[in-house]
Structure formats: structure tokens, C-alpha cells
Short mmCIF file of C-alpha atoms in Angstrom, two decimals:
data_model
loop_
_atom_site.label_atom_id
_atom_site.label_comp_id
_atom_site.label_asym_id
_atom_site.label_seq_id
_atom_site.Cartn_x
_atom_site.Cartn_y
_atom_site.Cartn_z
CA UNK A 29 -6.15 -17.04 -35.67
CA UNK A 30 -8.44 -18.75 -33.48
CA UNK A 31 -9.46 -19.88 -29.92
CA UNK A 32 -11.69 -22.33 -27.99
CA UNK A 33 -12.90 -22.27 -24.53
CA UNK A 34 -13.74 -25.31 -22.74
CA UNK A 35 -17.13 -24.55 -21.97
CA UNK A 36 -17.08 -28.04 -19.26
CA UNK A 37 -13.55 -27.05 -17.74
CA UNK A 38 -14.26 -23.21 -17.41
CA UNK A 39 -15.43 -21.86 -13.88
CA UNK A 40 -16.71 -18.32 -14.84
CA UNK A 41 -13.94 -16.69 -12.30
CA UNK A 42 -12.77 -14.22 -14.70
CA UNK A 43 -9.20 -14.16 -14.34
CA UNK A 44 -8.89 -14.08 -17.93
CA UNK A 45 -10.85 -11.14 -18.38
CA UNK A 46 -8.65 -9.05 -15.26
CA UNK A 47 -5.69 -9.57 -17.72
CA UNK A 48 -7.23 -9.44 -21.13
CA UNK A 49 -5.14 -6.29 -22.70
CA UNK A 50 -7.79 -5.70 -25.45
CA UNK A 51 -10.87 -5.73 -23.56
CA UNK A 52 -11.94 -8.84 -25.51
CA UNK A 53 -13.49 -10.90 -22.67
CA UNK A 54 -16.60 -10.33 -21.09
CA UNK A 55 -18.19 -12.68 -18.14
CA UNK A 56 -21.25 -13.95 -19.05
CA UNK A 57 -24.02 -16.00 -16.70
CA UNK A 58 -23.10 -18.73 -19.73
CA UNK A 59 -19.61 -18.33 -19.83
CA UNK A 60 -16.83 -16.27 -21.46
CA UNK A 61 -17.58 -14.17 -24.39
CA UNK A 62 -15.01 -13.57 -26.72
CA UNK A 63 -15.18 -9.89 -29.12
CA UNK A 64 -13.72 -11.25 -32.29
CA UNK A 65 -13.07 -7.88 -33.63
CA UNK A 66 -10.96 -7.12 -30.41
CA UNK A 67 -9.03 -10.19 -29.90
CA UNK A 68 -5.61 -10.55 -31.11
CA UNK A 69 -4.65 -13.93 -30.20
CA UNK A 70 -1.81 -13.06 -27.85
CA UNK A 71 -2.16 -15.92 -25.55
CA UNK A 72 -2.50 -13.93 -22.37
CA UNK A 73 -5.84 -15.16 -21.67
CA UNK A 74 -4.56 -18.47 -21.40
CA UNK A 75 -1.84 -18.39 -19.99
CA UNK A 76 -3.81 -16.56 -16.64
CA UNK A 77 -6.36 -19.51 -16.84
CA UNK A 78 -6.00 -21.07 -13.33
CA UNK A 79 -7.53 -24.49 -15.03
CA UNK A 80 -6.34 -24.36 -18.64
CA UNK A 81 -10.23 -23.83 -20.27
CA UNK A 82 -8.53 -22.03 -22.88
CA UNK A 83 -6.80 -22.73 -26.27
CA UNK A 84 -5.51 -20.19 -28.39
CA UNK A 85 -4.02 -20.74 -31.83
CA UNK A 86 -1.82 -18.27 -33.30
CA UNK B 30 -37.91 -1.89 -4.48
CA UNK B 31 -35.33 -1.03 -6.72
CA UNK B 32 -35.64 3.27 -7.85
CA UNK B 33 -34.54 5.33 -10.59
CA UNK B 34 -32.44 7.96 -8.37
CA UNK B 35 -29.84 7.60 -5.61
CA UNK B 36 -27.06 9.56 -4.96
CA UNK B 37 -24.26 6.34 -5.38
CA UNK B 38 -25.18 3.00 -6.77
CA UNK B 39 -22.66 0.40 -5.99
CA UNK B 40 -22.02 -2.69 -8.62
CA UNK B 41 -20.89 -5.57 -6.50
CA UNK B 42 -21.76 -6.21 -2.89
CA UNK B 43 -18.33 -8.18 -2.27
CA UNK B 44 -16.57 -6.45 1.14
CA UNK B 45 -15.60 -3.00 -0.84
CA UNK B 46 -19.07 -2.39 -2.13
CA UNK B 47 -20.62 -3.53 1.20
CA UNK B 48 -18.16 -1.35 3.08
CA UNK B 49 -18.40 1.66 0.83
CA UNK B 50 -22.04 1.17 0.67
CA UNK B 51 -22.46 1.21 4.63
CA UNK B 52 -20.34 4.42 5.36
CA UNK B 53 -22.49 6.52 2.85
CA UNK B 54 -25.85 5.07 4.44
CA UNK B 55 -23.88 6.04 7.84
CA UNK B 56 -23.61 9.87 6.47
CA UNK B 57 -27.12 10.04 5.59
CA UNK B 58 -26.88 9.32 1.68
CA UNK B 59 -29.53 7.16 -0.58
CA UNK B 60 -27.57 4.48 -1.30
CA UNK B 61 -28.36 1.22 -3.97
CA UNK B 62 -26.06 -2.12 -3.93
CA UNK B 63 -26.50 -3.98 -6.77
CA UNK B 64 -25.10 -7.62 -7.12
CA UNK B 65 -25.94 -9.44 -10.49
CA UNK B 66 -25.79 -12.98 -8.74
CA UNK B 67 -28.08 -14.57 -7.10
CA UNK B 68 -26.57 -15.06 -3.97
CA UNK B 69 -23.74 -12.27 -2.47
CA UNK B 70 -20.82 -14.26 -1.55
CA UNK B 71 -21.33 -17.20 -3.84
CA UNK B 72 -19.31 -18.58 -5.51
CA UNK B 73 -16.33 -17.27 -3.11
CA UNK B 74 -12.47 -16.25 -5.46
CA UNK B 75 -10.88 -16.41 -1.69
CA UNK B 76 -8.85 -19.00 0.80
CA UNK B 77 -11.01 -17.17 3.39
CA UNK B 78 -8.32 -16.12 5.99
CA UNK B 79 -8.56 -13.10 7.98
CA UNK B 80 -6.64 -11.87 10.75
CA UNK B 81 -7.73 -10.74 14.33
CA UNK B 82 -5.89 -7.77 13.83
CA UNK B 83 -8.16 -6.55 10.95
CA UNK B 84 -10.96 -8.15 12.41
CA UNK B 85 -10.46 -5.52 15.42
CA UNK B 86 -9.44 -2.54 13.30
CA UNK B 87 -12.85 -3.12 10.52
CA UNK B 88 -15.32 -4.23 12.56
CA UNK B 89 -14.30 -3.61 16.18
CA UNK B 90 -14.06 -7.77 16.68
CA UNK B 91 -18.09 -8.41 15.87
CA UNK B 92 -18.21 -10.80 12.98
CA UNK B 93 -20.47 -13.10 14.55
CA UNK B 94 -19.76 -16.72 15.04
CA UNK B 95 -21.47 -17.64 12.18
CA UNK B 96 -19.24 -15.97 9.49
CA UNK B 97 -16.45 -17.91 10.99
CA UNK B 98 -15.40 -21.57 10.44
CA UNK B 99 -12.43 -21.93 12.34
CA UNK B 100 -10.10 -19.78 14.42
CA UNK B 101 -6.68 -19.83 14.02
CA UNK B 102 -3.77 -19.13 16.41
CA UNK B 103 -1.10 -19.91 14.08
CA UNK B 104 0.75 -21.13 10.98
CA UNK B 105 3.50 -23.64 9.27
CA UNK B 106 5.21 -22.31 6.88
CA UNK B 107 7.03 -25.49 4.82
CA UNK B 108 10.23 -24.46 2.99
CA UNK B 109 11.11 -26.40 -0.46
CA UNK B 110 13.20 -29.24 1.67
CA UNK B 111 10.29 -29.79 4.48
CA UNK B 112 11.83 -27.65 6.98
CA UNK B 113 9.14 -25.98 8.55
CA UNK B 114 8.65 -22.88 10.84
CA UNK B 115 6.11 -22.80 12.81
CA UNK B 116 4.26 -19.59 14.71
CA UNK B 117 2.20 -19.67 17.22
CA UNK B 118 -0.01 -17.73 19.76
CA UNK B 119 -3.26 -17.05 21.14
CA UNK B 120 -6.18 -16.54 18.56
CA UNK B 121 -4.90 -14.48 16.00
CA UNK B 122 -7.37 -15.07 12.97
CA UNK B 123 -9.76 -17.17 11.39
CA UNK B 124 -10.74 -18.46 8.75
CA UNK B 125 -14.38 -17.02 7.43
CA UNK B 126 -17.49 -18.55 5.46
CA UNK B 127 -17.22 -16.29 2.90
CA UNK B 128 -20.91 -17.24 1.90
CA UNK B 129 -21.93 -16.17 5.22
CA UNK B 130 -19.66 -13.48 6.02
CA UNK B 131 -20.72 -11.52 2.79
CA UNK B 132 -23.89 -11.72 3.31
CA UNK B 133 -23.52 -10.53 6.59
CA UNK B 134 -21.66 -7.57 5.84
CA UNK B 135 -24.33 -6.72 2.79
CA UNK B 136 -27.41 -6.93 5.33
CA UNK B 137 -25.01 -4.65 7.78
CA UNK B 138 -25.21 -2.15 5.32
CA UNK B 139 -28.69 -2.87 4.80
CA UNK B 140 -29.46 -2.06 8.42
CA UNK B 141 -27.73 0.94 7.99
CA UNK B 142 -30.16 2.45 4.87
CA UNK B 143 -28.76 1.12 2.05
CA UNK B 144 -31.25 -0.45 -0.44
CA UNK B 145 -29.84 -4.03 -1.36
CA UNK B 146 -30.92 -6.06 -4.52
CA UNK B 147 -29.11 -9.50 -5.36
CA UNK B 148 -29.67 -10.88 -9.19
CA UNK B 149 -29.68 -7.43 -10.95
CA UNK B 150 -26.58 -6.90 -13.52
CA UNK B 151 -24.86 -3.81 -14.17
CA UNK B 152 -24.66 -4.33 -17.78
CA UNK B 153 -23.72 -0.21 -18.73
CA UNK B 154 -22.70 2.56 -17.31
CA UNK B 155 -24.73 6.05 -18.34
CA UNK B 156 -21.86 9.27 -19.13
CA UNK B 157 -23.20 12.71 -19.76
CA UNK B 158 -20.84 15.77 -20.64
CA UNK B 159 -17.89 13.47 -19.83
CA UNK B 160 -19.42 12.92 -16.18
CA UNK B 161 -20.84 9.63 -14.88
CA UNK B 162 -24.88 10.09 -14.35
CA UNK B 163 -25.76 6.11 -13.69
CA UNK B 164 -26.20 3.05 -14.75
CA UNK B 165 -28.40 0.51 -17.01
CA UNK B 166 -28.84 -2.40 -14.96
CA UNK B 167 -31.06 -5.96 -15.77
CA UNK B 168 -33.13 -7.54 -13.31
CA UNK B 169 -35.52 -10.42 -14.56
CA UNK B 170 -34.54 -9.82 -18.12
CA UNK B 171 -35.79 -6.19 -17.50
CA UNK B 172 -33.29 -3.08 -18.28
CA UNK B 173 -33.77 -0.22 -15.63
CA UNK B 174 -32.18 2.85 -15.96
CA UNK B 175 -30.59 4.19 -12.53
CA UNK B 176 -29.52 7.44 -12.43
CA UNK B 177 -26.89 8.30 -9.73
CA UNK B 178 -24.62 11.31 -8.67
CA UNK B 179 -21.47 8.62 -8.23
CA UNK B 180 -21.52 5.64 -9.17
CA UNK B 181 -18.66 3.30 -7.24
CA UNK B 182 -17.23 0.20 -9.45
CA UNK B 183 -16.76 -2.90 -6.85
CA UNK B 184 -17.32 -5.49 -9.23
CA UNK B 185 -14.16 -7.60 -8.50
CA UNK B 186 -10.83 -8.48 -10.89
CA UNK B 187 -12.34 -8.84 -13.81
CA UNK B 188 -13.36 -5.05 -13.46
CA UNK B 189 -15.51 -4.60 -16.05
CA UNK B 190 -17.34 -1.60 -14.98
CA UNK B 191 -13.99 1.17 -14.82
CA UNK B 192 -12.89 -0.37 -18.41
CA UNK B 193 -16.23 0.82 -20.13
CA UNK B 194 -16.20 4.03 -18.13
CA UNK B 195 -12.75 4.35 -19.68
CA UNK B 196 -10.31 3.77 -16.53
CA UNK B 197 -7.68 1.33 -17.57
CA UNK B 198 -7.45 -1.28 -14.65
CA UNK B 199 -6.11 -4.30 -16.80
CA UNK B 200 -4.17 -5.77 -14.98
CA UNK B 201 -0.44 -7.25 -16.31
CA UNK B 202 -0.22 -11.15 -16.36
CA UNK B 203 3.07 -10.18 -13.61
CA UNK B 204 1.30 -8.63 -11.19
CA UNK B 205 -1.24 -11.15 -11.13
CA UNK B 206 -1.76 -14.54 -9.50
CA UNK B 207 -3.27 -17.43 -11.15
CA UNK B 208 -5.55 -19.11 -8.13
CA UNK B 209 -7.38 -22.56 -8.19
CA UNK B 210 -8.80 -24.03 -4.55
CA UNK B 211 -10.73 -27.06 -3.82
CA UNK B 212 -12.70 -27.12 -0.12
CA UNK B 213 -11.79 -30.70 0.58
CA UNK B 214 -13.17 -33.13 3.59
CA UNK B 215 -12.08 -35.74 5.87
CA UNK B 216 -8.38 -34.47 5.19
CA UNK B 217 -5.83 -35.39 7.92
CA UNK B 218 -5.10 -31.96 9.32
CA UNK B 219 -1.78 -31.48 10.89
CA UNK B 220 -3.72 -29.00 13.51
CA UNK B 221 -7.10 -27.92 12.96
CA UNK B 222 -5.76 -24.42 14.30
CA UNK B 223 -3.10 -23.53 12.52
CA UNK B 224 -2.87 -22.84 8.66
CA UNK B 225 -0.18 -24.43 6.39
CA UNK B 226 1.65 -22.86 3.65
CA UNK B 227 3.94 -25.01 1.45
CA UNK B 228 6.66 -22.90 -0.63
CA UNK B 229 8.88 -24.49 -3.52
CA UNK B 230 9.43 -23.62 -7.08
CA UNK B 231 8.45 -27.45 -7.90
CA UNK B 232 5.23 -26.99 -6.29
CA UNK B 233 4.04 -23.62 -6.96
CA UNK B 234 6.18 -21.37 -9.03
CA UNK B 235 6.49 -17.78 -7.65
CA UNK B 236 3.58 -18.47 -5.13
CA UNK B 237 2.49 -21.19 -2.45
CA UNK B 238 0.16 -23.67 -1.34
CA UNK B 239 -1.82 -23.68 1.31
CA UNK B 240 -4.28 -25.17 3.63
CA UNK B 241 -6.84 -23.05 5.40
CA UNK B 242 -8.89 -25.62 8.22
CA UNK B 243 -12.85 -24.65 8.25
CA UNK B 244 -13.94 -27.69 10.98
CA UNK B 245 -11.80 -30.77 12.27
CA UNK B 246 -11.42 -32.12 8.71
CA UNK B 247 -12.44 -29.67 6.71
CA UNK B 248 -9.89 -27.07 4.37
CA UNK B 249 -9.45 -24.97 1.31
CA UNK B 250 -6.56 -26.28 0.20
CA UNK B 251 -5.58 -23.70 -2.73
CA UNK B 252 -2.75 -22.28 -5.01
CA UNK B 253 -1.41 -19.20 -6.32
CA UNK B 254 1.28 -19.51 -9.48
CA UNK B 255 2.53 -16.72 -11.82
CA UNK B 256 4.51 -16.98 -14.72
CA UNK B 257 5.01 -20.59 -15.53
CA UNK B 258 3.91 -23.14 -18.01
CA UNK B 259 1.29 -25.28 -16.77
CA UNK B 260 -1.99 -24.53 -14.92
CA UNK B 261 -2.69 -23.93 -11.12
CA UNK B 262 -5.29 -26.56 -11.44
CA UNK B 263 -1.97 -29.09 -12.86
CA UNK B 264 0.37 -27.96 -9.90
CA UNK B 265 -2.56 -28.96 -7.19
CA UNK B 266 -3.49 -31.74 -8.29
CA UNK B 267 0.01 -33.00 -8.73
CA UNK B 268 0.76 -31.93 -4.98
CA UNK B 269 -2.14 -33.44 -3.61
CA UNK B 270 -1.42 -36.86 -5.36
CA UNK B 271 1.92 -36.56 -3.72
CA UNK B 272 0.55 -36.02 -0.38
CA UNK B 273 -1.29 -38.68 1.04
CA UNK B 274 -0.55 -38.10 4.73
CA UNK B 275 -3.19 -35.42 3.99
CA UNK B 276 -5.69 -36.45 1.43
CA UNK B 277 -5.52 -39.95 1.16
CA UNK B 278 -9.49 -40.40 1.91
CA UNK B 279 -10.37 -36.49 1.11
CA UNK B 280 -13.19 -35.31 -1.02
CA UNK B 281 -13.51 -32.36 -3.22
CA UNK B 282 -17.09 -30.63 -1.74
CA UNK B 283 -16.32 -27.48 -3.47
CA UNK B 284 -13.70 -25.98 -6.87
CA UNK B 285 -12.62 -22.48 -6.89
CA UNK B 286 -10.31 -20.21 -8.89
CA UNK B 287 -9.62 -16.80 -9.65
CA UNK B 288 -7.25 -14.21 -10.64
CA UNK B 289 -5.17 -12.67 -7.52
CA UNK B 290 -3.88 -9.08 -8.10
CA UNK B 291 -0.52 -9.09 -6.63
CA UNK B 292 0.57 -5.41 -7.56
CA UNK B 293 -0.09 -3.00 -10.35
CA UNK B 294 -1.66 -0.45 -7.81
CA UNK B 295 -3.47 2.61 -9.05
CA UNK B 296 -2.87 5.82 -9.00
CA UNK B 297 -5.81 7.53 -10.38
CA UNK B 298 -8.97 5.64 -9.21
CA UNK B 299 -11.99 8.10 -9.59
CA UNK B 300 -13.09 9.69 -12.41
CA UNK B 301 -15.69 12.54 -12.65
CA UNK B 302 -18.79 10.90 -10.89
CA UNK B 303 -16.99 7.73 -10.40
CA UNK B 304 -14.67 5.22 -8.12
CA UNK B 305 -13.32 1.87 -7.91
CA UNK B 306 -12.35 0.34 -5.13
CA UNK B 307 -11.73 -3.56 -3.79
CA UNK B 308 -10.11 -6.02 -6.26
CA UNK B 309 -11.47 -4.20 -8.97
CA UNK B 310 -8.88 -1.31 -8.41
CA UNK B 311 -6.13 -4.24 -7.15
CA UNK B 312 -6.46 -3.44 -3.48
CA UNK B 313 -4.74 -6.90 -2.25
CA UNK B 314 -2.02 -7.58 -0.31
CA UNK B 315 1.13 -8.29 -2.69
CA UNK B 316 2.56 -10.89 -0.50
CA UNK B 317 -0.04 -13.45 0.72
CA UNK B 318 -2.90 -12.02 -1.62
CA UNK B 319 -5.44 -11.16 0.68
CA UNK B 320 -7.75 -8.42 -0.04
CA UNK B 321 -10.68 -8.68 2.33
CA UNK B 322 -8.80 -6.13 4.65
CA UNK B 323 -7.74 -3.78 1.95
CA UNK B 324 -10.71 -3.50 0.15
CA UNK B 325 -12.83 -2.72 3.41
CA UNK B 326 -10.55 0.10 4.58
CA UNK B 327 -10.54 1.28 0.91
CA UNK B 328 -14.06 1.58 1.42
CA UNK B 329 -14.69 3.34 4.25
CA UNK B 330 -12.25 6.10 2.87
CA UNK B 331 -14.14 6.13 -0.36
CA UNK B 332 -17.50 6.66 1.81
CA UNK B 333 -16.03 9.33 3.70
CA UNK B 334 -14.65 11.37 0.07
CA UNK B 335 -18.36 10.45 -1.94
CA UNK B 336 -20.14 12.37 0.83
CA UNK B 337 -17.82 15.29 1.67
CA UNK B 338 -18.18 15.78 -2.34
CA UNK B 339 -22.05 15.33 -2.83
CA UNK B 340 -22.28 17.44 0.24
CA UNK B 341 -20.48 20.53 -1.74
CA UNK B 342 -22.63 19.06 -4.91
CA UNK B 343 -19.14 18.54 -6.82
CA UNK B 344 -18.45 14.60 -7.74
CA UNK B 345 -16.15 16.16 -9.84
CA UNK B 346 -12.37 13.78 -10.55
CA UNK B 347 -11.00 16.44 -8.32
CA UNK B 348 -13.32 16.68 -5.86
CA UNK B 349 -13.14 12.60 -5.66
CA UNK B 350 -9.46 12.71 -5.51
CA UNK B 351 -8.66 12.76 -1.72
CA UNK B 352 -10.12 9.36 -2.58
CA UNK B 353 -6.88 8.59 -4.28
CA UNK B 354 -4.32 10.67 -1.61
CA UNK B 355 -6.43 9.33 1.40
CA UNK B 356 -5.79 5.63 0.34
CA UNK B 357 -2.18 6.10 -0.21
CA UNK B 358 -1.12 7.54 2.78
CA UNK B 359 -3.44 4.61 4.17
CA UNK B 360 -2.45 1.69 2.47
CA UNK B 361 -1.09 2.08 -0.85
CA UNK B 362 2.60 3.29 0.06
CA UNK B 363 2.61 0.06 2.44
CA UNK B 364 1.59 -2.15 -0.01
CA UNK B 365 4.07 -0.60 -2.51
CA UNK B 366 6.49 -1.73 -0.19
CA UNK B 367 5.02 -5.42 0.60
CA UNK B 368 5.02 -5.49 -3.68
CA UNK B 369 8.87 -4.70 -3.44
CA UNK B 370 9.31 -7.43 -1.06
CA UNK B 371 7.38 -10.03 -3.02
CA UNK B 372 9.40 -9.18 -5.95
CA UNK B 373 12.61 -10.18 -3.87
CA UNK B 374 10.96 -13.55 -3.00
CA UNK B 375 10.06 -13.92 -6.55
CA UNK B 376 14.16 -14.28 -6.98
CA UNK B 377 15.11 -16.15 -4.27
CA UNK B 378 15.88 -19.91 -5.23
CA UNK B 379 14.61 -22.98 -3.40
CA UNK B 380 18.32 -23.37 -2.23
CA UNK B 381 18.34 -19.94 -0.36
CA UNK B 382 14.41 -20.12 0.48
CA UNK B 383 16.11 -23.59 2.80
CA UNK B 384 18.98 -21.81 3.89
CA UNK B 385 16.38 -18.78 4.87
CA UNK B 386 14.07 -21.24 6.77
CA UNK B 387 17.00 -22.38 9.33
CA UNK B 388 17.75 -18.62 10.23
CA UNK B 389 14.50 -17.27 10.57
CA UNK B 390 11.57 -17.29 13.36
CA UNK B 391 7.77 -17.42 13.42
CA UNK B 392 8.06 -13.58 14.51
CA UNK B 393 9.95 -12.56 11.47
CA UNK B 394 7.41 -14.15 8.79
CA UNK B 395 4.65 -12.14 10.58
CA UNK B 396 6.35 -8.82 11.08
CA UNK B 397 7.52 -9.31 7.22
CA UNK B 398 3.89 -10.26 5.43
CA UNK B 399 2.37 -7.21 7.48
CA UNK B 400 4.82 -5.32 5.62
CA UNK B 401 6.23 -4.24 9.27
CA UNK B 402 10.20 -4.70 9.89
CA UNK B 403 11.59 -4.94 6.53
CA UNK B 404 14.68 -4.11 8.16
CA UNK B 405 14.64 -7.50 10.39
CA UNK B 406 14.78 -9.59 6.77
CA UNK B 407 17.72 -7.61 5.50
CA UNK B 408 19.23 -8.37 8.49
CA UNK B 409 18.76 -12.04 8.25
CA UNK B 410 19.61 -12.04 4.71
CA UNK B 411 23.05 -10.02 5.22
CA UNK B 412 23.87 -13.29 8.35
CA UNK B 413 24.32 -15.37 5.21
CA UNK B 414 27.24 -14.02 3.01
CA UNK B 415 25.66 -16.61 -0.07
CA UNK B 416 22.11 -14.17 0.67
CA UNK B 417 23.75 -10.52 0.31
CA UNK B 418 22.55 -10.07 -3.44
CA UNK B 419 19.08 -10.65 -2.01
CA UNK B 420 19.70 -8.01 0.61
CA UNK B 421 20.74 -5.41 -1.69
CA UNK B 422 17.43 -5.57 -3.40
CA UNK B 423 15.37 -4.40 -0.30
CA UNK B 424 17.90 -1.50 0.45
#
């Protein structure tokens, strides 16, 4: 279970936080930060992402 | 400068903070907007279309000049197959400078008595005995502690501030819109006046393109998609490669994306000493996805309910929640019904989308996306024996 975000395609808009069900995203002035305890690798996240920053592996 | 006591602190100066900030300046309350960037309006989530209706009904028709790029007195609409319907008029919108219009609206709130400070973070929210008492907030790496008798979440989709208060405003990955939208130059616009909107499940699936004009050669050129497999970013790029009568010598001066609620509308949007309003609490239009409208009417009800309840010193949930009955008799029962609609687009194929385009006037598309008429599509649906299913769903 992991993820990466594409620090150099991601635009800090925050979609993927709106639709995050686990409240595992926060906006940061650096980027998106990702709660390890909270996430659960469903995908959701990254499917939302209007320009495909993120990758996760189940 | 920034104090330690108001009676509402506002997290977000987008339109719904700016609007709920100005009404409670208006009724004589201490009021604090807080944005954590540096500049309010910047960067803009938003194709930047308004109409002159709303225009009127918000602000009585004085956005200045400046706030607006272009007016519009029209639009194409493009079906999958090219066929295009055009509507037309006199003025009927524009398209705004976000940048400037935001900033406009915060300083109108300003002028009105409520104290504004860009670059300062909500990063907590303060709850005592279950009731929400303020908020921790950084401003040049500083924590201040703000103490407030409401404190209104406007801090956009990502809506951070009603999740830690404990408000659940996630929204499902149906009811919302991924967005992506370059501001391009030295396009080839069809008519600076109008704005285009391209449909097609090739081209956007369950959503549209479209070209807003700012100048002569100037547009956001944007996307919406739900639901499908690649990104919006992948579906414009691919259309604009495809379309060089527009954008054979365009440049990209500005990238912009975004989630776009589409729907999941709450019910319950205060809590005891607290509100959310704008895109935060998914006050957008479920059709075209507009929200500048619907979160500045949202606002001035939520004004109106803050200081009728700090005036009989009870911010209690129930005291807040004409909030809640206010806005639905307003707006939310309308845009229930625009949702409903948008669903039945959702299902209609690119065959019957073409068929729909050579049955259908200019008149129609407005009356429908201003959730007016409903009646008129059923109508034009139930002309085409092949379009009955569709009907059904809207009866």
C-alpha cells in the first residue's frame, strides 16, 4: 500500500482533498499532505485529480 | 491589526466569505476575514462567467469595469456532431477577472467594517462544551488565538475547516466535477462576445468544454469530466490538438484546475457556533457548475441568521438553523431540481444529445440551465418517440 504525488505536476487546487473519504489529505503552501495512518489506498484521490499528480498502488 | 475577539471570523474571503462578511458589518457586528493566501482571488478554481441577471439581483449591476474582462450577449452550444445552437441577445453576462473581482468584493466588505487580513491561515478551530469559541490562526509563522461567537467556514471545496469541526462535507467522487482550464492568447475566437460550450462523450465525458473570451484573443478555455478513466488535463489537451481553427498560434498564460461540486447538497450546515457556506458547503449550480451566484446569496442569508442569533446571544445549531430552512426555500430546492436534470443529461447518448440539438432553441437551453421550464424539455424530449425514456426521468 502506497502512493506518490507528483510534486512538479500537482497544482495545489485541492480537489483531491473535497473527495478524500478518510480525511487523509490536507492542502499545504508545499503541496498535498498525505496522513498515513488515515489513508486506505482506495484510489479516490486519484481518480478526482483533474491532472493525474497522483499514483496510488493498492 | 488583527484582535483576539470578534463576534464571527470568516476563513476564506472567496465571494461567500466576502458576502457573509459584508452583511454582518452591514448589521453592526465586529467582523474578521481571514484569507491564508497572499493575494484574495489568486490563483482563481473558476471559468469566470457570470450572468447579468445575478449581477442585478447581488450587487444591483455595480461591479465596476474593472472586475470585468469581457461582456457577453450570448452562447454556442456545439452538440457531439458540430451542430450548434446558438443564443443570442443584448448583454446578458460577462465574463469577470476573478483576481480583480475578489478583491473587490473583499475591500467592499472592508468599507463596510469588516477587518480584512490576507496571508493568515486558519490552521484550527477552538470547541468548548461542544460549542465553537474560535479559531487558531498563523500569520508570519505566528499562531494567534481568535476567539469568536460564530465562526463561518468559507474556505472553498476542499473544506477543511467543517471536517475538523466535525460536519461531514466530503463530497462523493459523483457529485463532483473534475476541472482543469488554461487562459490561453492569440486564440481565433469565433466571437469575442459569445461563449462556446462543446458537448460529446469523446470530448468530455459527463461534462463540457468551453471557451470563456476575456479580450479579442484572449479565453479560459476549460473542462469539467466525471467518472471516466483519464484526466481532465488528457481530454483538453487532446481537444485542443484537434482544434486548430482555434489554437493553432495560442499560448498558455495561465493553468487552472479544481474540483466542481455538482450536487451532494446539505442539509444540516451550522453547527452550534458555526456555518459553512460557498463551495465549501457545495453551493454550485449542478448543471453548468457555477457557484459565484450561489455562494453570494448563501451569504447574505447566513449574515442575516448570525446576527438575528448573536442579537438574542444564542449561536446555538438551532438558533443558526433558519440558516439551513432560509437557503432551501432560496436556492437549495431549485438546485435539487437543476441536480435531477443533470443527472438526465448524464444518460443521454451523443446520438440523442444530436437528435436533441435539431429540435431545440437558444431559449430552451437558457430557461433549462436556470432551472426555469423543466416542463419545455420534457416536451421536446416526448416530440421524439426514440427520446421518451429520457422524458420519463424528469416526470
Amino acid at each position: 500500500m502506497s502512493w506518490s504525488i507528483k510534486k512538479d505536476q500537482c497544482l495545489r487546487c485541492g480537489a483531491c482533498v473535497a473527495v478524500c473519504p478518510q480525511g487523509a489529505l490536507t492542502l499545504t503552501e508545499h503541496g498535498v499532505k498525505v496522513d498515513s495512518d488515515k489513508c486506505v489506498s482506495c484510489g479516490i484521490c486519484q481518480k478526482m485529480c483533474p491532472v493525474g499528480a497522483i499514483e496510488v498502488n493498492k | 491589526m488583527l484582535q483576539n475577539n470578534y463576534d464571527v471570523v470568516i476563513v476564506g474571503a472567496g465571494p461567500g466569505g466576502s458576502a457573509t462578511a459584508k452583511r454582518l458589518a452591514e448589521r453592526g457586528l465586529k467582523v474578521a476575514l481571514l484569507e491564508k493566501r497572499q493575494e484574495i482571488g489568486v490563483p482563481k478554481r473558476c471559468g469566470e462567467g457570470l450572468s447579468l441577471r445575478s449581477a442585478k439581483a447581488i450587487w444591483n449591476n455595480e461591479i465596476p469595469r474593472k472586475c470585468i474582462a469581457q461582456d457577453i450577449n450570448g452562447a454556442i452550444v456545439y452538440a457531439p456532431n458540430g451542430n450548434s445552437i446558438t443564443i443570442s441577445g443584448d448583454t446578458n453576462g460577462y465574463v469577470l477577472e476573478r483576481k480583480i473581482f475578489d478583491k473587490w468584493l473583499a475591500m467592499e466588505a472592508s468599507r463596510a467594517g469588516v477587518y480584512v487580513q490576507a496571508k493568515t491561515e486558519v490552521t484550527d478551530i477552538i470547541k468548548e462544551n461542544d460549542y465553537v469559541v474560535g479559531v487558531k490562526a498563523n500569520f508570519e509563522g505566528q499562531e494567534y488565538e481568535i476567539r469568536a461567537k460564530v465562526v463561518v467556514a468559507a474556505d472553498g471545496v476542499e473544506s477543511k475547516i467543517a471536517r475538523k469541526v466535525g460536519m461531514n462535507t466530503t463530497n462523493q467522487l459523483i457529485n463532483i466535477d473534475s476541472g482543469f482550464q488554461y487562459e490561453m492568447s492569440n486564440i481565433n475566437l469565433t466571437d469575442k462576445n459569445k461563449l462556446e460550450l462543446f458537448f460529446g462523450e469523446e470530448i468530455a465525458p459527463r461534462g463540457y468544454i468551453w471557451i470563456f473570451p476575456k479580450g479579442d484573443h484572449v479565453a479560459n478555455v476549460g473542462i469539467g469530466v466525471s467518472m471516466c478513466d483519464k484526466t481532465a488535463k488528457y481530454y483538453l489537451d487532446k481537444w485542443i490538438e484537434n482544434n486548430p481553427r482555434f489554437f493553432k498560434d495560442a499560448s498558455i498564460v495561465e493553468v487552472n484546475s479544481g474540483g466542481i461540486p455538482v450536487g451532494g447538497l446539505l442539509e444540516n450546515m451550522v453547527m452550534n457556533g458555526f456555518a459553512v457556506v460557498g463551495d465549501a458547503a457545495h453551493q454550485v449550480n449542478p448543471i453548468h457548475g457555477g457557484g459565484i451566484k450561489e455562494a453570494s446569496v448563501a451569504g447574505k442569508i447566513l449574515g442575516d441568521v448570525i446576527a438575528d442569533a448573536i442579537a438574542k446571544d444564542d449561536v446555538s445549531k438551532e438558533a443558526l438553523s433558519p440558516y439551513n430552512k432560509l437557503w432551501w426555500d432560496e436556492r437549495g430546492n431549485k438546485l435539487m431540481k437543476v441536480q435531477k436534470l443533470r443527472e438526465v443529461f448524464d444518460k443521454i447518448s451523443d446520438k440523442d444529445m444530436n437528435m436533441i440539438s435539431e429540435s431545440i432553441t437558444g431559449q430552451d437551453l437558457l430557461d433549462l440551465s436556470s432551472g426555469n421550464k423543466m416542463t419545455s424539455l420534457v416536451k421536446i424530449l416526448m416530440k421524439n418517440p426514440k427520446l421518451l425514456g429520457l422524458a420519463k426521468h424528469l416526470m
